[in-house]
PDB file of C-alpha atoms in Angstrom:
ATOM      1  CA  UNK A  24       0.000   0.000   0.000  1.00  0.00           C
ATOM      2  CA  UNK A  25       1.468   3.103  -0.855  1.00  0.00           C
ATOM      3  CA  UNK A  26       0.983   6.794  -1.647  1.00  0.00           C
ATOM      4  CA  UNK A  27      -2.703   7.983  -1.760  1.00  0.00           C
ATOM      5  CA  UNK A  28      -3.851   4.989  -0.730  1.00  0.00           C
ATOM      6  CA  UNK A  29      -1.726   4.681   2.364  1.00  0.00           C
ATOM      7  CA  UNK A  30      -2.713   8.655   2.858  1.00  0.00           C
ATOM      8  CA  UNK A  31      -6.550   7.459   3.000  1.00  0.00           C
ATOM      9  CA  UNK A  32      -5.681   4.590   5.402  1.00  0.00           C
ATOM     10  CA  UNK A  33      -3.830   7.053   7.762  1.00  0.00           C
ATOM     11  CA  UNK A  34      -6.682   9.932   7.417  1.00  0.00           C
ATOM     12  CA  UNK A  35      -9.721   6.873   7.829  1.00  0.00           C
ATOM     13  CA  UNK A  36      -7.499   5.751  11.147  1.00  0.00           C
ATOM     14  CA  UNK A  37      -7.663   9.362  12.120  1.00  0.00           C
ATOM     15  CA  UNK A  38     -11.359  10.190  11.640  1.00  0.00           C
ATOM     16  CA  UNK A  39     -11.678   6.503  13.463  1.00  0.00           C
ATOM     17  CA  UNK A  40      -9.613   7.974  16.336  1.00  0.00           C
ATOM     18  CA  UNK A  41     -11.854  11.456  16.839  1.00  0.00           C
ATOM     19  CA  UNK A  42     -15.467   9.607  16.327  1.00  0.00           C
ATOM     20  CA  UNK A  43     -14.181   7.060  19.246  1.00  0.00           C
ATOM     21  CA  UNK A  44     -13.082   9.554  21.483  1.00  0.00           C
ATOM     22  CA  UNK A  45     -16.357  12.129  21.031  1.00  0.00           C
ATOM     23  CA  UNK A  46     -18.412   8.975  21.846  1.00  0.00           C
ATOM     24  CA  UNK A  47     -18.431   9.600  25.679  1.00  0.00           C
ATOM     25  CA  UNK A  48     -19.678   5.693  26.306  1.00  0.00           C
ATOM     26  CA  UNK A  49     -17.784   4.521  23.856  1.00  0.00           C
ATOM     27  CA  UNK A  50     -14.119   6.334  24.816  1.00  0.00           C
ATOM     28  CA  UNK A  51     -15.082   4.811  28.212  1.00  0.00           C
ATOM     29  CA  UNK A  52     -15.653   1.421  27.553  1.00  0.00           C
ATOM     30  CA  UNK A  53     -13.635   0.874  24.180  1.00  0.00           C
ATOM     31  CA  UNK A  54      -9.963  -0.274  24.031  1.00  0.00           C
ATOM     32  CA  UNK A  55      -8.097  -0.385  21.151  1.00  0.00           C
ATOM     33  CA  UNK A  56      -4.535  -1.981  20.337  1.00  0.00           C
ATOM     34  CA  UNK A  57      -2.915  -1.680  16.529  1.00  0.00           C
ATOM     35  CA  UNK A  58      -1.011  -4.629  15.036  1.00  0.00           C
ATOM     36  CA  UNK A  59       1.075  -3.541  12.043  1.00  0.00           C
ATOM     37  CA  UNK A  60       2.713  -6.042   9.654  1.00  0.00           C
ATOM     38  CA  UNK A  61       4.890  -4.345   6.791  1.00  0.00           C
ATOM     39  CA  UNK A  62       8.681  -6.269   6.605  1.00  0.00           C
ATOM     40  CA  UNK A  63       7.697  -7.176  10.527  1.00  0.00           C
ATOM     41  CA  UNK A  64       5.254  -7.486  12.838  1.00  0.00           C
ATOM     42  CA  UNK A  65       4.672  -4.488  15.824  1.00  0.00           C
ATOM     43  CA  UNK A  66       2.822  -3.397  18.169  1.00  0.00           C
ATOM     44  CA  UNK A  67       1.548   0.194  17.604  1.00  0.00           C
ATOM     45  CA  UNK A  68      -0.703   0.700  20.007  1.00  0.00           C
ATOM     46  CA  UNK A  69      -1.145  -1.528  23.459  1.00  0.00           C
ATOM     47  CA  UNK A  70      -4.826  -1.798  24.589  1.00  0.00           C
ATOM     48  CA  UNK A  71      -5.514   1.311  25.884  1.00  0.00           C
ATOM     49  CA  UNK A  72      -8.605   3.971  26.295  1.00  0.00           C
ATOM     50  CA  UNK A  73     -10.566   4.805  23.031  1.00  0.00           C
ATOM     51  CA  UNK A  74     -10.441   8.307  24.535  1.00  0.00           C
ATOM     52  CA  UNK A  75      -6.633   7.753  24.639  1.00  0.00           C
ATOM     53  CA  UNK A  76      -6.285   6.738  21.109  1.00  0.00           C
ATOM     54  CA  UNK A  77      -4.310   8.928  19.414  1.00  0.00           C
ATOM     55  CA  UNK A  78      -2.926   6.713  16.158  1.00  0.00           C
ATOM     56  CA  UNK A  79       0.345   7.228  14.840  1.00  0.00           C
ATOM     57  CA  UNK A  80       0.445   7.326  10.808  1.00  0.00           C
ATOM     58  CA  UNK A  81       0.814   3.952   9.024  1.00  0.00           C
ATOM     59  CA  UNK A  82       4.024   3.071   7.406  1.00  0.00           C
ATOM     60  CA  UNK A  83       3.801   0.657   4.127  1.00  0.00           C
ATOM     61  CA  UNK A  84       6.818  -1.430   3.670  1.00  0.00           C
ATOM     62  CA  UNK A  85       7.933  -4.479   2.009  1.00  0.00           C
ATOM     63  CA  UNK A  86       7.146  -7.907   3.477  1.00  0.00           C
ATOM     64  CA  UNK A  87       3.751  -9.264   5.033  1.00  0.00           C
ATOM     65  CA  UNK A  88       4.163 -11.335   7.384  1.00  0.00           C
ATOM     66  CA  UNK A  89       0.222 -12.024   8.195  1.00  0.00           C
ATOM     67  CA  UNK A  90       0.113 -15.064   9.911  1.00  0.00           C
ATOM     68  CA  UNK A  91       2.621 -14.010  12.590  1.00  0.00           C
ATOM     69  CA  UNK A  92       0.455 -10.453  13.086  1.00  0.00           C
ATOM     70  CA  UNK A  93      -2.587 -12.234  13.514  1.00  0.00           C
ATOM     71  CA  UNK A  94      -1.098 -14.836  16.272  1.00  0.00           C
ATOM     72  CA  UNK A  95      -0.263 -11.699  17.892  1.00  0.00           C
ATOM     73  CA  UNK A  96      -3.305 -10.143  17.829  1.00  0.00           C
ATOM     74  CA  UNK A  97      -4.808 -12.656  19.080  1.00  0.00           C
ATOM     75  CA  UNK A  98      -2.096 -12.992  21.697  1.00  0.00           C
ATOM     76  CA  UNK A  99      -2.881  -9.550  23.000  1.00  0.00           C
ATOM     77  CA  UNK A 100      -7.170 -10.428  22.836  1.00  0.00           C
ATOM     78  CA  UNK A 101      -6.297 -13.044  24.979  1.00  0.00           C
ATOM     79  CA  UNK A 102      -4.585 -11.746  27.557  1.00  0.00           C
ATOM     80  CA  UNK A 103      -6.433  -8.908  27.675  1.00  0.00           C
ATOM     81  CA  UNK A 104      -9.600 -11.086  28.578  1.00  0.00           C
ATOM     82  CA  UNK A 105      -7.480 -12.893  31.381  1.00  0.00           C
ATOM     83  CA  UNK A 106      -6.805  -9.544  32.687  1.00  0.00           C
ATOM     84  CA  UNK A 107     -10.283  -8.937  32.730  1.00  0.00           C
ATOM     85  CA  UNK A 108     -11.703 -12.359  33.971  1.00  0.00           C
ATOM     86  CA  UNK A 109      -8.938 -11.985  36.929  1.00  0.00           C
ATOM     87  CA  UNK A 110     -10.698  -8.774  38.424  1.00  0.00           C
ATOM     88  CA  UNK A 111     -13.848 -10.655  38.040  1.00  0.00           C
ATOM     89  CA  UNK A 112     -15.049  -8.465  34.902  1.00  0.00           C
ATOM     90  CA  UNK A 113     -16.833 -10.457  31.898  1.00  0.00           C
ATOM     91  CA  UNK A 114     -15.829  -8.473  28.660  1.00  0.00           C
ATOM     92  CA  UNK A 115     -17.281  -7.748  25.901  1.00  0.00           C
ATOM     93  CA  UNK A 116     -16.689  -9.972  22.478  1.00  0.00           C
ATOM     94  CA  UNK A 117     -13.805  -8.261  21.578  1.00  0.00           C
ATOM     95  CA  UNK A 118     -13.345  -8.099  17.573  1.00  0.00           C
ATOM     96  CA  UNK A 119     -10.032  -8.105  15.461  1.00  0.00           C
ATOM     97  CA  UNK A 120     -10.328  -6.257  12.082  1.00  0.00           C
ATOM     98  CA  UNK A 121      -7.376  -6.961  10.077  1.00  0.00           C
ATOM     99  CA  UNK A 122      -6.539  -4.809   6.847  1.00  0.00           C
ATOM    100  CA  UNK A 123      -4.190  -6.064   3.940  1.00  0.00           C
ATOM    101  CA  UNK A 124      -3.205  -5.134   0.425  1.00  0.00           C
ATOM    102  CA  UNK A 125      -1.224  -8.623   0.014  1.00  0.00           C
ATOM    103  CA  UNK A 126      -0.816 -11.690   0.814  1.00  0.00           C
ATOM    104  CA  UNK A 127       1.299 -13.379   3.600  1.00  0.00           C
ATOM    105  CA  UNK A 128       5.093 -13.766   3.286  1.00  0.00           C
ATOM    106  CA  UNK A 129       4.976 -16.269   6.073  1.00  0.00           C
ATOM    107  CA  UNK A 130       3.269 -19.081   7.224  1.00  0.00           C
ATOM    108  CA  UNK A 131      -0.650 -18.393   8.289  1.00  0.00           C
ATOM    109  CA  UNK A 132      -2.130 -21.851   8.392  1.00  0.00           C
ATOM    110  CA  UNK A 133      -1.745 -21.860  12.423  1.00  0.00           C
ATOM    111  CA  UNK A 134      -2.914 -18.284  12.545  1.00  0.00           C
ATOM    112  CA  UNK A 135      -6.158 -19.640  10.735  1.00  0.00           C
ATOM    113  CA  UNK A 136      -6.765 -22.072  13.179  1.00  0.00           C
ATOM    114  CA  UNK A 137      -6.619 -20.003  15.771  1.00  0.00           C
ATOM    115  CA  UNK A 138      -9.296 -17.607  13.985  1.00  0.00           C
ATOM    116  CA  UNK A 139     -11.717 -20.215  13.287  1.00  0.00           C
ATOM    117  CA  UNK A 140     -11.448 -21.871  17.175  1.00  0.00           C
ATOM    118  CA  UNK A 141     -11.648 -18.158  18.481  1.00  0.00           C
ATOM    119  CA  UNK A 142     -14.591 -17.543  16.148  1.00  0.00           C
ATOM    120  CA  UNK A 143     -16.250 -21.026  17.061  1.00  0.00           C
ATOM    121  CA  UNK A 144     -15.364 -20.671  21.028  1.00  0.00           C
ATOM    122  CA  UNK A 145     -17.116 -16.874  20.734  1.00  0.00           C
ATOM    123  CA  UNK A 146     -13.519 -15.770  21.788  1.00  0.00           C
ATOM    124  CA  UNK A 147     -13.329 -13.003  19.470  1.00  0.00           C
ATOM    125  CA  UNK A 148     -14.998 -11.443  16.131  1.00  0.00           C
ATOM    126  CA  UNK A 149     -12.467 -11.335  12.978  1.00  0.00           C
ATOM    127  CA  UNK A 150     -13.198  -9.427  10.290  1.00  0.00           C
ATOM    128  CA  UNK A 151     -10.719  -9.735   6.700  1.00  0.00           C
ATOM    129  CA  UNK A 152     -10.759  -6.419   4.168  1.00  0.00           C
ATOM    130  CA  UNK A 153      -8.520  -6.641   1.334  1.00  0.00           C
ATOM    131  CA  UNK A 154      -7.247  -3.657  -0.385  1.00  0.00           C
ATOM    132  CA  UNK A 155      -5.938  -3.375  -4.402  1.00  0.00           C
ATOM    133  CA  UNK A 156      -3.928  -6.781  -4.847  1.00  0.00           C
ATOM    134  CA  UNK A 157      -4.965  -8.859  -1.702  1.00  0.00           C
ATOM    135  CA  UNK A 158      -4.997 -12.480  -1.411  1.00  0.00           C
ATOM    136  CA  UNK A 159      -8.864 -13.347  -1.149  1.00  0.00           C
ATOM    137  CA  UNK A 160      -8.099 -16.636  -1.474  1.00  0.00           C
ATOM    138  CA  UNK A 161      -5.892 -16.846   1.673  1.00  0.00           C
ATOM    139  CA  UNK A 162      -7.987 -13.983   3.116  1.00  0.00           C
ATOM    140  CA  UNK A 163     -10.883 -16.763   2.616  1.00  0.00           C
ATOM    141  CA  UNK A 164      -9.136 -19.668   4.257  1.00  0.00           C
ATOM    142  CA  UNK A 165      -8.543 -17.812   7.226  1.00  0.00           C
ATOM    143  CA  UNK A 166     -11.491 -16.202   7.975  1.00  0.00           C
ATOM    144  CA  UNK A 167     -14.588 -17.592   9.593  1.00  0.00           C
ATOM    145  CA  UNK A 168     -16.917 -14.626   7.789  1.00  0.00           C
ATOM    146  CA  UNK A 169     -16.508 -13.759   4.392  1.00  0.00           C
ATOM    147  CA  UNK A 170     -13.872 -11.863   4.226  1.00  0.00           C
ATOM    148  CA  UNK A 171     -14.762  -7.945   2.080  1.00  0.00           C
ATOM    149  CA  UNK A 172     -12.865  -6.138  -0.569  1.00  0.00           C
ATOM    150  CA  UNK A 173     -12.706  -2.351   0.076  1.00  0.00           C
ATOM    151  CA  UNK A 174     -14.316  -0.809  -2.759  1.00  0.00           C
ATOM    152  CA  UNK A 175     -11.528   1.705  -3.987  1.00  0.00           C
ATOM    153  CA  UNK A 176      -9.753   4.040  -1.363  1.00  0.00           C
ATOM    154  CA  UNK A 177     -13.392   4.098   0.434  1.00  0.00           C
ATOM    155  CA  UNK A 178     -11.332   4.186   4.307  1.00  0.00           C
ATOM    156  CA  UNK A 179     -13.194   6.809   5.550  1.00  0.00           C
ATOM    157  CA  UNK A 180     -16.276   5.151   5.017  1.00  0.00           C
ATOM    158  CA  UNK A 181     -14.764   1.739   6.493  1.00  0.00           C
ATOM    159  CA  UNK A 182     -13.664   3.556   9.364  1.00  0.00           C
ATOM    160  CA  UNK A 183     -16.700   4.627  10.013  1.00  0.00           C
ATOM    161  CA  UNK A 184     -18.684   1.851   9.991  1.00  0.00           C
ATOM    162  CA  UNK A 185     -16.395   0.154  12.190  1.00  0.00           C
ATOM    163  CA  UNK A 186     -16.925   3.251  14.835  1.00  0.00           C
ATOM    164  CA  UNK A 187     -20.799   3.039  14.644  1.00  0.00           C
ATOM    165  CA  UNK A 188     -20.213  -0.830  15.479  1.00  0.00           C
ATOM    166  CA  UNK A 189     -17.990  -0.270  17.921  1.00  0.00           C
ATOM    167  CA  UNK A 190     -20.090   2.235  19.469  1.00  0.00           C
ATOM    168  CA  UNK A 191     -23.252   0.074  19.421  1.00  0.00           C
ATOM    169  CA  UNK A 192     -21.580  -2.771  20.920  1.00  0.00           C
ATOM    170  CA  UNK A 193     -20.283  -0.567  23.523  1.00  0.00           C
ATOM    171  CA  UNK A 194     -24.468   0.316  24.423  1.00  0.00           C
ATOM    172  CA  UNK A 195     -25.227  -3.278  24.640  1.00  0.00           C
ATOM    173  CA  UNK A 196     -24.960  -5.410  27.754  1.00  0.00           C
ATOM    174  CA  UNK A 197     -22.159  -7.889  27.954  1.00  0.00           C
ATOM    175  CA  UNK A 198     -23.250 -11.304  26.019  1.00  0.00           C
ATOM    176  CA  UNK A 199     -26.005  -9.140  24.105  1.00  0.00           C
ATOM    177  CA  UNK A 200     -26.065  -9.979  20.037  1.00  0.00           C
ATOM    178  CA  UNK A 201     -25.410  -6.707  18.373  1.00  0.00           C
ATOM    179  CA  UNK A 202     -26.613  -6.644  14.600  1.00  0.00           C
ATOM    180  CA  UNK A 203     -24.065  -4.473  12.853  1.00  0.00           C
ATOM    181  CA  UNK A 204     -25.004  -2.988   8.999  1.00  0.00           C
ATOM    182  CA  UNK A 205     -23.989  -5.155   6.258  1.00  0.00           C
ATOM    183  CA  UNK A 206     -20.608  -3.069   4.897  1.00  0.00           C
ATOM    184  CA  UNK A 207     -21.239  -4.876   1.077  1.00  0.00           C
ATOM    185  CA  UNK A 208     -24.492  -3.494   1.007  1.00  0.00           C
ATOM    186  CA  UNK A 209     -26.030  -1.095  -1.497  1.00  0.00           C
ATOM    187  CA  UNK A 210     -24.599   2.109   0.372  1.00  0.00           C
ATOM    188  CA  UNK A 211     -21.371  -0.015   1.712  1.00  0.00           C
ATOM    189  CA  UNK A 212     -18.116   0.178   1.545  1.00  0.00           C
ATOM    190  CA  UNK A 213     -17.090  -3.366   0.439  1.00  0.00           C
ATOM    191  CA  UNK A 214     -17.947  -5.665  -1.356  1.00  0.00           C
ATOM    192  CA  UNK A 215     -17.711  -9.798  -0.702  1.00  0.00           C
ATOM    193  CA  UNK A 216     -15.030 -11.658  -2.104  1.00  0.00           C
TER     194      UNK A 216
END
């Protein structure tokens, strides 16, 4: 991913950001970690506050090393829910949206068996979007859901659908089914691969 499109990720992950934080319930009860994967895999952001969230821009570089970022990811979901179990707090499904213009440069088979026994044990949601050149096939295998194709540079929009879920979840009662908007509807922003 690179030049405007990169731009559009870093200005949707903004917007994302400022709708999160002028949410009053949802800057309280929303954390929010960032996973990058270009040449290697880091943590951007620990969980932290929604109204703490304060992104830094998105670097594209070589390498995608998918499989390991989503182990992590999960890695961090997971402790995260011990942390929360321990103090005797049930959390909320957490989810793990995972964007990608390519297609793994490592190996993601174990990655997409933890995704579908998260997914089956109602550990966690995972949600795929492909950008440009991404690997639907691979996206496919790995996710549970249908995994979406973002129609053009259409970030903004993705972004905020996933704030308006986010915020809805964080109105519902733990263990309460939240219907979220179809994002490869008519008026989405995707469209199913």
């Amino acid at each position: 991913m690179q030049g405007e499109a990169i731009a559009a990720l870093n200005a949707g992950l903004q917007q994302f950001a400022n709708d999160v934080r002028e949410d009053s319930l949802a800057a309280k009860r929303l954390e929010i970690a960032v996973v990058t994967f270009g040449d290697s895999v880091n943590v951007l952001a620990e969980f932290g506050s929604a109204k703490a969230f304060y992104p830094q821009p998105l670097k594209a570089k070589g390498s995608t090393p998918m499989g390991e970022a989503i182990n992590v990811a999960i890695d961090l979901v997971s402790s995260r829910q011990r942390q929360y179990r321990s103090a005797g707090i049930t959390p909320y499904r957490p989810m793990i949206f995972m964007v990608t213009d390519g297609a793994p440069t490592d190996s993601w088979e174990r990655a997409a068996r933890r995704v579908q026994e998260g997914e089956r044990r109602k550990s966690f949601s995972f949600f795929a979007v492909g950008v440009d050149s991404a690997d639907t096939n691979t996206l496919a295998n790995i996710s549970v859901s249908a995994p979406v194709m973002l129609r053009g540079l259409a970030f903004g929009a993705m972004f905020r659908w996933l704030s308006s879920s986010l915020s809805a979840v964080s109105r519902s009662t733990t263990g309460q089914a939240v219907t979220l908007t179809n994002p490869a509807g008519p008026a989405g922003w995707a469209s199913i691969v």
